[in-house]
Amino acid sequence: MKAWLALEDGLVFEGEGFGAEGETFGEVVFNTSLYGYQEILTDPSYKGQLVAMTYPHIGNYGINPEDEESFHPWVEGFIVRELSPVVSNYRSRESLGDYLKRHGKTGIEGIDTRRLVKHLRDFGAKKGVLSTVDGDPVSLVRKAAESPSIVGVDLVREVTCQKPYTYRETLPPGFEWGEAKTKNKVRRIVAIDGGIKFNILRKLHQHGFDVTVVPASMSAGDILQYRPDGLFLSNGPGDPSAVTYLVETVRKLIGKLPIFGICLGHQMLGLALGGTTSKLKFGHRGGNQPVKDLLTGRIEITSQNHGFVVDIGSLPKNEVEMTHVNLNDQTLEGLRHRKLPLFSVQYHPENSPGPHDSDYLFSRFYDLIEKNG
Amino acid sequence: MPKRTDIKKILIIGSGPIIIGQGCEFDYSGTQACKVLRQEGYEVVLVNSNPATIMTDPEMASRTYIEPLTVEFLEKIIDKERPDACLPTLGGQTGLNLAVKAHKKGIFKKYGVELIGAKYEAIERAENREQFKNTMQKIGLDLPRSAFAYSVEEAVEVADKIAYPVIVRPSYTLGGSGSGICTNRKELEETARTGIDFSMIHEVLIEESVIGWKEYELEVMRDCRDNFIVICSIENLDPMGVHTGDSITVAPAQTLTDKEYQRMRDAARKVISAIGVETGGSNIQFAVNPKDGRMVVIEMNPRVSRSSALASKATGFPIAKFAAKLAVGYTLDEISNDITRVTPASFEPSIDYCVVKIPRFAFEKFEGVDPRLTTQMKSVGEAMSIGRTFKEALQKGLRSLETKRFGLGGDGRDKLGGVMLRTRDAYEDFFRKARGDEEWKKELKRRLSVPMDERIFFIKYAMKSAWTDEEIHRASHIDPWFLAQIRQIVDMETELLGAHGSPARQKALLKKAKQYGFSDRQLAFYWDSTESKVRTLRKSCGVEAVFKVVDTCAAEFRAYTPYFYSTYEDEDETVPSDKPKIMILGGGPNRIGQGIEFDYCCVHAAFALKELGFETIMVNSNPETVSTDYDTSDKLYFEPLTLEDVLNICDREKPIGVIVQLGGQTPLNLVKGLVANGIPILGTSPESIDDAEDRDRFAKLLAKIGLKQAENGIARTFEEAFEIAEKIGYPLVIRPSYVLGGRAMEIVTDKTGLKKYMTHAVEASDEHPVLIDKFLDEATEVDVDLIGDGKTYVVGAVMEHIEEAGIHSGDSASVIPPYSLSPALVEEIKLKTKQLAAGLKIKGLMNVQYAIKDQTVYCLEVNPRASRTVPFVSKSIGVPLAKLAAKVMSGKTLDELGFVTERVAPKVTVKESVFPFVKFPGVDIILSPEMKSTGEVMGIDEDFPRAFYKSQEAAYAHLPAKGMIFISVKHSDKQKVVPIAKRYHELGYVIIATRGTAEVLMKNEIPCTIVLKLKEGQPNITDFIRHQEIKLIINTPSGKGPLADESTIRSMAVSFDIPCITTLKAAHAATLAIEAMRKHPATVECIQEHLKNDGGSRSQD
Ligand SMILES: Nc1ncnc2c1ncn2[C@@H]1O[C@H](COP(=O)(O)OP(=O)(O)O)[C@@H](O)[C@H]1O
Ligand SMILES: Nc1ncnc2c1ncn2[C@@H]1O[C@H](COP(=O)(O)OP(=O)(O)O)[C@@H](O)[C@H]1O
Ligand SMILES: [Mg+2]
Ligand SMILES: [Mg+2]
């Protein structure tokens, strides 16, 4: 099965299709993680995106039940240099190709992914189309150009849960990590689902939280009805400035509850505190981004997935303090309020995929609640 | 944290001679460390006994000691230099062990030297198996279960508890001899017995075997703030049981999920913290059970290693350089990534290609060697290759090895059933017939289940013989992912074979075939075509190599370091400048006969040409080297050194010329092909190269200048060989014409020997005649290096060998200046050498070997290229010959360069060779025309005896000050040994000897005791060796072959670390050294001082 990938600015690749047949649109982005394609596929933050992996061999270890980060893959399409012909891992239950097919997702392999990545790096993330049905470059480029942009679009509504639910899963046996100090008291929190990953929930559980996940559209009043000890703001896809209702909700809850935000959650806090967000040229996606914790001076290798950032300069200095900075490009990676009990990070301390350097943030959240409870 | 200002002077310990397990990688790491520490303003004192290193160049460190790496010498250096700190983690296991010994003797404390990089306690925790085990258990990590045993009974008890199979590892042995895998009680009893015997403390570790599990390595770094990063993960294709150094390895790891990988990363972090390596790099090895994911820690090296050199080259992240910076107090975020310039070093490299490392073995040089790959390393070098996929990298790696292979078989070089399958028909035929063959099936089973060199080819052969991946996995335990990749190569080959005769199908397959790493040679084989025709076809279809950048970050950031590899995709990333460019071809993987010396020359060329304003382009495939450091040249192409790959780079870069004479024989072999493709060769002309290498043309040249050659002839048949032998008379030196490095070269003394050689060793034919020379026995061998510019010729140095001709020049000790030849003879040699050079119009370097018999000079060979001795000579005379040669090749004259008269070495220097016998138990250590040494050391001092003494110390052949020595010489040496034995007697040694030798000695009134031979009863000589009662062995071989007593004695001496001298000349030199040492104990001096004293201007003629 042939497949084509076309960008809005005219770059077209021809390769082999895998997974489902069809035509799919999205913002074309790349991820530099060497491992963890399954977690990436199932991360709801990739809604609206065609994801290219920089590492050429993908699919080597197949798909297994423990590595899912949500109930199904969210990427719009998957771009790899070479799909593995076999699966080799004792935990694998299915091949990547079969899995994508089962979920109606299209993939392309056999293209010069490095060329694609360099293009995105130099010219910024682009709208694109991935098709197994249309082989005409001109038509494809036109389609890509005419496809909707993710800027200004609320994608959260497409990935958030429909009803509140509780989640009490633990990390899969054999893969526990991080300090699971016995906490004297289980803290009840509400997590607003902007596209939450299972591992965040597992991590919260491990760190002594009882979590109720609620839809992103739930009002501040309804959230307070739960009488939670704290509020968690999850990651999620797309342009943060388009999720105005969530920013509103957060604004209302600031000061009322201790808050911890990750990724989109961090952006929501930033906006609610009066800051602005902007789009990065090509985003941070991978598991090797160095972040410095300005409070301790320690460096964490972090897992990241974001295309937008909170502008450091836009935040009121006397109220908000920068706590973490990205050492590659000096962008804002974490903030806290000088008086109110809230903090957030742009990256993913729950990783999955990625290194386990940032577990302390969950403890920080617990301690924050202890202090302010 | 900024760098430390409380330390000013830092001592770096190098790794000494190249040995199995310690290649050039420590020259690479040491050089990086010297450079960076000096940039940081520290005074660097370096000690390394190996002159063939870039790090020991006078400008690399502030003070460079080319002295033995022993505690005694280290203390002398510390006493003299009084460094504030010592960095022991860059000199391999040798450096680390020396630091440990020095610490234990209280030397660092005595002189107030701080160990930086790793503290003594950390080193102990990592190196001592018991402490390591305890530390790992404390942090909750799993290890193979194990316990120590001190007797066979105990060993059996332990093994019963652990359950078979078990690994036996004797503690404190040399080179791991006596270790083994036991599958049952009987095997265990035997292995434990020898193990306990070999262990200096009679201790063996019995360990749960995790053979067949997946093996991984993580290269990690940590700074003083506890920041931690993983530079690279490596997965071994060969599962546990084959030493990582002998395994084909792949970066990054391929078959781990993120959860499994992160679990390993977490474990690595815990390990480095618990061991307590505060700053720098470490290597941590893991095994993973493929069935359930159980992960155990195998070992941790608290230092930079072979794998960290590999990881540096694989990712572009310079581990050693940064380790040195961390050691003086910097943190990772304070160091910037040279490649991206804008990002810090505190990140984890991401790569968007696949890297394969393949080991290179040298079993053919060691008669009787056990070629099975086990837990003890046996390879002598390695090649690395980069491709966008594993398939591409694997095939590129196989052709980088320089074993005359051009990929994973199908190259006309598959030798099966004793036949070289030169054509596609023979190849297809073989597999058609082999399919149902039971013997073949057995052979495949054996070659898959018993790991040996070339197993990778047998995976393919099995696939071609209709084995399933499942069957191959069951036999080899190789991960199915790798097998599937190889299967894709095999399927592609089938398609390619099928496209024979169909140009349309060939064209359609071309791009994919190239993406799978197939070489033009292989395609030519499949299509009954030629390499150049395939190349033309390929280019006409637009299927050409593109070059991509190694950038540490998978293209996320712009890269500034031009470090390239080839692949077949859309975009080429090279940006050829319009500066004049010179390409330098490197030497490829280390092997016996071609090692670090050639890398040294290539690096010098790069430095020299940069000085002259050329853009330098380095091509090499050896990850251990300084030449493949991305800041050695302006551009680095990490590529195989085959014609195809080199031409691809030439097409892109269009250099004004290529330097072929510095990388050993490898680039020289490409000359014809390069010339045929219109690539200009710099330096000595291709015609002259041919004049030197073609036997007939060479004979004419010698005749012209009146130089003698040993009488010789060429035999194409059995009969011819006997005719020639009759004509010139025995003894003879005999060798196949197509080999180098003394391969398969032998001395035959009579008709029986010749017959044996002609029937067993080689197949003479029209294509491959056998060369027969009169063996010049008891001749003195001399090596001369010369530099020329086509008009002026200057001798670098004349080196006199200690061992006589007949022992390969690479194996004998050699001395500058000659110590026994008359000045007139030396002059004659110099004159003849210059005449030869003039005859060949040498532009660059040349090496000539002579044998001098009865005051007559015979020329043995001329190498129109840099030789192994260039660094030794350069360091002896204080002139960087390789640099000058590069400049000459770029067009300068020696006059312009100010080197027109010979430089006299200010001191006496002795080069001694170092051998790998300790890794090959049971192999006879006798020297021959076939080279066997892996490395070299240099002794430098005021006179020959003292310099020789140092060379022996440096080569770890410690000459005892007193005690018992054993003498046993061959019949023809019995009289000659008398004066030597007398000297030993006079020096106070107690002599024991075998009956024959003893009788002669006693007749000459030298007191000695008779000791029994092996079969004469007990106690015999082996008991004396085993109990280390004798301190020195003098034994000249009678040439009776590997089954003789004497060979057992010699190989036992190696296992029990007793120096064994096998020539009378060396035995004599040793007496001089011992005498000198008694008179004045050794002193140390840095080479900067040595060369300064000279004033550098004394000239001869
Ligand atoms: N318990 C074991 N079972 C099977 N193979 C082992 C075991 N321990 C080590 N090995 C093999 O032996 C090799 C060398 O062992 P290692 O401890 O790494 O020693 P070295 O110091 O020589 O690197 C490893 O690379 C591995 O393949
Ligand atoms: N005719 C000879 N008589 C004595 N020794 C010889 C003779 N020819 C070669 N040799 C010995 O064999 C060694 C290797 O031979 P050489 O021709 O130099 O081959 P290589 O190309 O391996 O250097 C020499 O260093 C020398 O010791
Ligand atoms: Mg090891
Ligand atoms: Mg030679």
mmCIF file of C-alpha atoms in Angstrom, chain B residues 41 57 128 136 143 163 223 228 287 336 353 411 435 563 567 658 710 746 787 827 1020 1045 1099:
data_model
loop_
_atom_site.group_PDB
_atom_site.id
_atom_site.type_symbol
_atom_site.label_atom_id
_atom_site.label_comp_id
_atom_site.label_asym_id
_atom_site.label_seq_id
_atom_site.Cartn_x
_atom_site.Cartn_y
_atom_site.Cartn_z
ATOM 1 C CA GLY B 41 44.547 26.438 32.538
ATOM 2 C CA ASP B 57 53.085 14.061 21.760
ATOM 3 C CA ASN B 128 35.952 -5.896 44.168
ATOM 4 C CA MET B 136 24.055 -3.769 44.637
ATOM 5 C CA LEU B 143 22.552 -9.822 40.354
ATOM 6 C CA ALA B 163 21.848 -24.770 39.771
ATOM 7 C CA ASP B 223 28.534 15.524 38.015
ATOM 8 C CA PHE B 228 22.918 12.298 35.883
ATOM 9 C CA ALA B 287 21.413 -8.746 31.434
ATOM 10 C CA SER B 336 28.092 23.522 26.226
ATOM 11 C CA TYR B 353 20.283 6.392 12.858
ATOM 12 C CA ASP B 411 30.212 -11.046 -2.315
ATOM 13 C CA ARG B 435 19.395 -27.894 1.793
ATOM 14 C CA TYR B 563 30.509 14.638 11.235
ATOM 15 C CA THR B 567 22.977 6.531 3.455
ATOM 16 C CA VAL B 658 43.962 11.911 -1.263
ATOM 17 C CA ALA B 710 68.051 -12.742 -0.291
ATOM 18 C CA GLU B 746 56.987 -19.505 7.881
ATOM 19 C CA ILE B 787 61.089 11.151 4.601
ATOM 20 C CA GLU B 827 76.284 4.848 7.000
ATOM 21 C CA ASN B 1020 59.383 -30.940 37.272
ATOM 22 C CA ASP B 1045 57.378 -29.654 26.354
ATOM 23 C CA SER B 1099 73.289 16.931 12.834
#
